[in-house]
PDB file of C-alpha atoms in Angstrom:
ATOM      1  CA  UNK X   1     -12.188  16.151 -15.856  1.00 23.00           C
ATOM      2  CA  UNK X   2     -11.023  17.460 -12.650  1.00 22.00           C
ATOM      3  CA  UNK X   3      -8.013  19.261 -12.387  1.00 24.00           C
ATOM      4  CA  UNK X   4      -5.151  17.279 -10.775  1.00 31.00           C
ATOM      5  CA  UNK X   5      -1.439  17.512  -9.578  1.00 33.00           C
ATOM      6  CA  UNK X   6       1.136  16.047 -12.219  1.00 38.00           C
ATOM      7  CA  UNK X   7       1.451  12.660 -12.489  1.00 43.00           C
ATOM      8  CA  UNK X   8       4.317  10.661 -13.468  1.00 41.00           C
ATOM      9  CA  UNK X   9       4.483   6.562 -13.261  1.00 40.00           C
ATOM     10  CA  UNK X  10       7.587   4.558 -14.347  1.00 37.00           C
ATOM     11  CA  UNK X  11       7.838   0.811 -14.637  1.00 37.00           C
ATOM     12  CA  UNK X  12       9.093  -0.014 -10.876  1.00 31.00           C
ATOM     13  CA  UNK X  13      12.683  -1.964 -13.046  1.00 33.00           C
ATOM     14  CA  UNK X  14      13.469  -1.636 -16.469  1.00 37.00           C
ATOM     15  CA  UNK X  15      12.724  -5.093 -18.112  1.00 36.00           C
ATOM     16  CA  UNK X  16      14.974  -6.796 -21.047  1.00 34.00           C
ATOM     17  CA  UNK X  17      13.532  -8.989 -23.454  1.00 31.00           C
ATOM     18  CA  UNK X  18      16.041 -11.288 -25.881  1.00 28.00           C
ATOM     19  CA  UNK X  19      14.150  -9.741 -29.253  1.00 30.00           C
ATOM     20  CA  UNK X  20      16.226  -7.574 -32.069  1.00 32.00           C
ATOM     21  CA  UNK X  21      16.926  -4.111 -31.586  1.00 35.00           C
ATOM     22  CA  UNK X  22      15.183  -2.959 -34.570  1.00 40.00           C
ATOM     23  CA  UNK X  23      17.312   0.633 -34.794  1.00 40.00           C
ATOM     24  CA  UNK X  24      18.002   0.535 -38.132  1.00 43.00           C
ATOM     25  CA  UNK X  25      16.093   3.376 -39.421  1.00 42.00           C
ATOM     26  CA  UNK X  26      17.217   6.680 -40.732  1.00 46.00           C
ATOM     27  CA  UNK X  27      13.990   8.718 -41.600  1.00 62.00           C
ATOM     28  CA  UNK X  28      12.512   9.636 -38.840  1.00 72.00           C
ATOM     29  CA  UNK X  29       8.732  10.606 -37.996  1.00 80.00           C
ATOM     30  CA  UNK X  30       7.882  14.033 -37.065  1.00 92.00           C
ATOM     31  CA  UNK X  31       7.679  14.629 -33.675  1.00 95.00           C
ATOM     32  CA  UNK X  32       4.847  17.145 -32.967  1.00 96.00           C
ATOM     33  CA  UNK X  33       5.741  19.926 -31.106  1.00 95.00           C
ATOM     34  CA  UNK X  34       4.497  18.881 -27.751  1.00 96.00           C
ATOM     35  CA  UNK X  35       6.014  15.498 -28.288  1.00 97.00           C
ATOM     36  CA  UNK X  36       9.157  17.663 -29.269  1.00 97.00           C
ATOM     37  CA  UNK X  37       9.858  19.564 -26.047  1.00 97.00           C
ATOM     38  CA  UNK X  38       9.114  17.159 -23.807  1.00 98.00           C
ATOM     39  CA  UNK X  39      12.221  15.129 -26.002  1.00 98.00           C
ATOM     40  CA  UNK X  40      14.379  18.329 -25.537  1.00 98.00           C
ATOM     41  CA  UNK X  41      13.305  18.236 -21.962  1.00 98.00           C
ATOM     42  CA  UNK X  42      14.038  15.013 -20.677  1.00 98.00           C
ATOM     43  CA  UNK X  43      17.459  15.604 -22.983  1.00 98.00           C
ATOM     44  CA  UNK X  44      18.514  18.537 -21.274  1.00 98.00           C
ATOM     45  CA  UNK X  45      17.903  16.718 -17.684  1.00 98.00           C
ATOM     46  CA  UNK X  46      20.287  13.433 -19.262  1.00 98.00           C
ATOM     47  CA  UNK X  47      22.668  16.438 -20.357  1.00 98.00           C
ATOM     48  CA  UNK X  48      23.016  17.915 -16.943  1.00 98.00           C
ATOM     49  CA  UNK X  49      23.671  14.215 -15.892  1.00 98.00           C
ATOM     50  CA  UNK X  50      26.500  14.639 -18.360  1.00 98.00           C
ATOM     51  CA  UNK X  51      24.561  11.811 -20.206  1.00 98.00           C
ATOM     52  CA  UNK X  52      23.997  12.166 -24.528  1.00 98.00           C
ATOM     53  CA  UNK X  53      20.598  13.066 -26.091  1.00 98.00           C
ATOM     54  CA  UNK X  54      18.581   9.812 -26.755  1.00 98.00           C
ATOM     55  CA  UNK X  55      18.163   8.938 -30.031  1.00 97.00           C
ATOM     56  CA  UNK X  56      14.051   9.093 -31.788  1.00 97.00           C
ATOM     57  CA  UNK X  57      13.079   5.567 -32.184  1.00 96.00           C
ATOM     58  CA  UNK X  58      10.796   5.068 -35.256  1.00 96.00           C
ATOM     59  CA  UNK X  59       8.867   2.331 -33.918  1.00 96.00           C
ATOM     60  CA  UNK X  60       9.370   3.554 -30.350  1.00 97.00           C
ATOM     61  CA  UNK X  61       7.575   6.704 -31.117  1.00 98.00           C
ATOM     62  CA  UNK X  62       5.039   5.063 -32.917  1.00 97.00           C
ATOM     63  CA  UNK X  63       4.399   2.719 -29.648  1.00 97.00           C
ATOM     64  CA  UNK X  64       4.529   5.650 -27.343  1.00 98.00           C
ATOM     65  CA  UNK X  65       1.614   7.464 -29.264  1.00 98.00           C
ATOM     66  CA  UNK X  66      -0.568   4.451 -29.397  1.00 97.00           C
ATOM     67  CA  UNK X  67      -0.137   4.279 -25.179  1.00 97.00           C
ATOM     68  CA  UNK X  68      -0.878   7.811 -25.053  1.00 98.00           C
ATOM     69  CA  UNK X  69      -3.826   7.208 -27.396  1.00 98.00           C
ATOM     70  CA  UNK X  70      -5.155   4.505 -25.800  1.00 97.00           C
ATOM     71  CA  UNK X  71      -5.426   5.915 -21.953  1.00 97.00           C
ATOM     72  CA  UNK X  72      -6.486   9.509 -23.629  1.00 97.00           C
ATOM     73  CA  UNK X  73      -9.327   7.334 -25.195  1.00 97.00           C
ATOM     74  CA  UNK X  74     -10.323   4.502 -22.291  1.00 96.00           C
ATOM     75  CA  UNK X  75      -8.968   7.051 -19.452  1.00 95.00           C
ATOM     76  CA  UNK X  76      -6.851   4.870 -17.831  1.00 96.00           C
ATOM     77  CA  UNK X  77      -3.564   5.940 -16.825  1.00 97.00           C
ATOM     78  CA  UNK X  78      -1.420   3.338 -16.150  1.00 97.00           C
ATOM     79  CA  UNK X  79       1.400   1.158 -16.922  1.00 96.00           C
ATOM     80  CA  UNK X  80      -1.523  -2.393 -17.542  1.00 96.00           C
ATOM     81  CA  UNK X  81      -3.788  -1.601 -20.133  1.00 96.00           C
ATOM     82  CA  UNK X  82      -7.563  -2.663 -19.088  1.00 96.00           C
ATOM     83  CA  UNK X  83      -6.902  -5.413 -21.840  1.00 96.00           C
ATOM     84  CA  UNK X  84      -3.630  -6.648 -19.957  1.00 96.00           C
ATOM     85  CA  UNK X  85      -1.436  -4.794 -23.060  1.00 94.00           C
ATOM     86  CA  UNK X  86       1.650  -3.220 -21.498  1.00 95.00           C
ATOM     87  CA  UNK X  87       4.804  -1.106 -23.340  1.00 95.00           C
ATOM     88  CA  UNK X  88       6.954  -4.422 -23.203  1.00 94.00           C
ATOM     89  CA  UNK X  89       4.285  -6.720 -24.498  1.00 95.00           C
ATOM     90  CA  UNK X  90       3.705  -3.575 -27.172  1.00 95.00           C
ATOM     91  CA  UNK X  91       8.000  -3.829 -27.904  1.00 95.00           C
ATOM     92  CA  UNK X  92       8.714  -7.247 -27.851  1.00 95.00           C
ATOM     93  CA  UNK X  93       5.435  -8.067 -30.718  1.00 95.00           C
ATOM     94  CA  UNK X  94       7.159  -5.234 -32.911  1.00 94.00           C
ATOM     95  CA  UNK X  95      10.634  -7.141 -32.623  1.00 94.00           C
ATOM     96  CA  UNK X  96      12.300  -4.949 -30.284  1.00 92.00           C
ATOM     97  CA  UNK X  97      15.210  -5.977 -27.943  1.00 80.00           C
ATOM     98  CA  UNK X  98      17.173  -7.409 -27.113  1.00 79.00           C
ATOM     99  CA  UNK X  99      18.442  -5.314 -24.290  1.00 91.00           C
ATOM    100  CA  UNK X 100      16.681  -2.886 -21.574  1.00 95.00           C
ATOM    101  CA  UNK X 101      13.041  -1.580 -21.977  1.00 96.00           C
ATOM    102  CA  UNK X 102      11.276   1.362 -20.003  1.00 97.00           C
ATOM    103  CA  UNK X 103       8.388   3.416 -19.877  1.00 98.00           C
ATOM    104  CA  UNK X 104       7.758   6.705 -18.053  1.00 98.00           C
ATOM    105  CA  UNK X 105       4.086   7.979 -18.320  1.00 98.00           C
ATOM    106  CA  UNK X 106       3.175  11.957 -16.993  1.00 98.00           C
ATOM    107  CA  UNK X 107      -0.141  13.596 -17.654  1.00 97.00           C
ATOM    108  CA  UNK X 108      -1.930  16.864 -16.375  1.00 96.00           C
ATOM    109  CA  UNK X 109      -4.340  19.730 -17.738  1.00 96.00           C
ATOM    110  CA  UNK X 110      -2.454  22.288 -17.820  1.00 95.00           C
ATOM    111  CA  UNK X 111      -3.748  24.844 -21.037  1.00 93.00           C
ATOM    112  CA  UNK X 112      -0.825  26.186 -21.863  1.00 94.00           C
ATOM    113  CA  UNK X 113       1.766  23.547 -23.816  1.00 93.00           C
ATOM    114  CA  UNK X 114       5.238  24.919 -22.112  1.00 95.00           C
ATOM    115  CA  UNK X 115       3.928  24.458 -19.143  1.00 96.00           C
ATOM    116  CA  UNK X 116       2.254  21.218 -19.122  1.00 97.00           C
ATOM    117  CA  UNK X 117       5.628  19.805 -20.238  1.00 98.00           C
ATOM    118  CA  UNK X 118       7.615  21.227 -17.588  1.00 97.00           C
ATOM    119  CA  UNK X 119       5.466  20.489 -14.903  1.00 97.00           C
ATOM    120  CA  UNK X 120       5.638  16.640 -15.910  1.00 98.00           C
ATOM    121  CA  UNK X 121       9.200  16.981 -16.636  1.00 98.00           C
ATOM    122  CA  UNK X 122       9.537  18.560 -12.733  1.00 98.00           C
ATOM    123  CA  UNK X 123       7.242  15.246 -11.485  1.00 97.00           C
ATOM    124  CA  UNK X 124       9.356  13.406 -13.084  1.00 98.00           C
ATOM    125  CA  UNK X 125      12.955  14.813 -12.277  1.00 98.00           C
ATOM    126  CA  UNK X 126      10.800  14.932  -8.381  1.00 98.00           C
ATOM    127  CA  UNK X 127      10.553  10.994  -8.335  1.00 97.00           C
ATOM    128  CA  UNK X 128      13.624   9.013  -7.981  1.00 97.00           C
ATOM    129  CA  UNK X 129      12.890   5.766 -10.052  1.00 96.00           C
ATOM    130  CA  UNK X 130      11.610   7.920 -13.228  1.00 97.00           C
ATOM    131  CA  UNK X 131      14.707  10.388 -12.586  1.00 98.00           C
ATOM    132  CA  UNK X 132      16.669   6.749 -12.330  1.00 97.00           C
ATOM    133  CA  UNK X 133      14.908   6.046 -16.101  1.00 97.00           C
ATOM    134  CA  UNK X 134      15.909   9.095 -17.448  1.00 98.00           C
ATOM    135  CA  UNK X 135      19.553   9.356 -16.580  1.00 98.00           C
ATOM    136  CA  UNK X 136      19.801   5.906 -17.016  1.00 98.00           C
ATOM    137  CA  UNK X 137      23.085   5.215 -19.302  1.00 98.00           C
ATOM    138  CA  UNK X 138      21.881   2.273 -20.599  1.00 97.00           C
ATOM    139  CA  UNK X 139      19.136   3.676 -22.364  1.00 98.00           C
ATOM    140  CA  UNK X 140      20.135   5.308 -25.936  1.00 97.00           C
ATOM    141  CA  UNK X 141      17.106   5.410 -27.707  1.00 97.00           C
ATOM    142  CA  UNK X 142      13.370   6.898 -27.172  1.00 98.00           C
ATOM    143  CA  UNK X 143      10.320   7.413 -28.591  1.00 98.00           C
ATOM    144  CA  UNK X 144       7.386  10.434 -26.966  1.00 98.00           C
ATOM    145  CA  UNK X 145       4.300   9.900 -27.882  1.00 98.00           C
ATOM    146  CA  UNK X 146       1.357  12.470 -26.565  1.00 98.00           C
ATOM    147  CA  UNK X 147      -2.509  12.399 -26.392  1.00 98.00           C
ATOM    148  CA  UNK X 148      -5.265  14.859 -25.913  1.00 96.00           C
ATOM    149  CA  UNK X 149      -8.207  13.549 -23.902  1.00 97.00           C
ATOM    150  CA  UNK X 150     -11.615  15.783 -22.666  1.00 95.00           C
ATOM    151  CA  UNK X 151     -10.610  18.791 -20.082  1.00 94.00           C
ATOM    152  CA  UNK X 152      -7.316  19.371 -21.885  1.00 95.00           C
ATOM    153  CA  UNK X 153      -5.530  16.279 -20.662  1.00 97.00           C
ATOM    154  CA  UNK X 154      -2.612  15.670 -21.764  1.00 97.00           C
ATOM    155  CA  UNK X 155      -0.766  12.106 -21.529  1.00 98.00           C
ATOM    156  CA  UNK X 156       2.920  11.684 -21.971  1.00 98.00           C
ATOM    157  CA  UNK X 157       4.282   8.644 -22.750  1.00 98.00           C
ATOM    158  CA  UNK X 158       7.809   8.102 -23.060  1.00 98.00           C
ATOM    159  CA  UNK X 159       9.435   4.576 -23.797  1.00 98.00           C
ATOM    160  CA  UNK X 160      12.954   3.684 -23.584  1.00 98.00           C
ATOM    161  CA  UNK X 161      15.376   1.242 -25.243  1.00 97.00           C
ATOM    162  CA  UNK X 162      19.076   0.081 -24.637  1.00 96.00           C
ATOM    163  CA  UNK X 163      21.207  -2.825 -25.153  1.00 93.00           C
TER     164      UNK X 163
END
């Protein structure tokens, strides 16, 4: 693949769905450590907001990696799957809501880790509705999921859920 400029897409409104929250887990999946940063990133940007950390979603993650996964594989990158499957759709069939849904997505081929997150991280903080997700109080919960694809792209997907 070509190399590009960061990108960063965000659903244009966060959508709510009358399903079940579904936060009632305790053990958590390992983050990876790219998956992990980006987390402590987009914290540290809600922080400066004077916003609290998001808390890791089990089944949010778990979505998240499966987006990432899936434009990595079909490259795609986009909020509509090719087979009409988008993060809501993904939430609302694994019983989560009710309450405010959101996806930002961020990918680039950068080699080095660090920087690949902070350069999405920077898109994002750079555009005003996926800054608007992130510092959004409503959201309290989060799942990152990440995906290599040929060239050393990297996709980020990071989905977001509040009452």
């Amino acid at each position: 693949m070509t190399m590009e400029a960061p990108q960063a897409k965000e659903s244009s409104s966060p959508e709510e769905t009358p399903e079940e929250t579904g936060n009632e887990e305790t053990d958590h999946l390992a983050l990876t450590p790219l998956e992990s940063l980006m987390l402590q990133s987009i914290d540290q940007v809600r922080q400066q907001a004077g916003l609290p950390s998001l808390q890791v979603h089990d089944k949010l993650v778990d979505l998240a990696r499966q987006r990432s996964q899936d434009m990595a594989e079909k490259g795609y990158f986009g909020h509509v799957a090719p087979d009409g499957t988008t993060a809501r759709s993904l939430m609302v069939a694994n019983g989560l809501g009710p309450g405010i849904m959101g996806e930002i997505l961020g990918r680039n081929n950068s080699p080095d880790p660090g920087q690949s997150v902070t350069s999405v991280v920077r898109a994002f903080t750079n555009s005003p509705s996926h800054y608007g997700a992130i510092v959004n109080p409503r959201f309290v919960a989060a799942g990152v999921g990440t995906a290599l694809a040929a060239g050393n792209m990297k996709y980020y997907t990071i989905l977001f859920l509040g009452p």
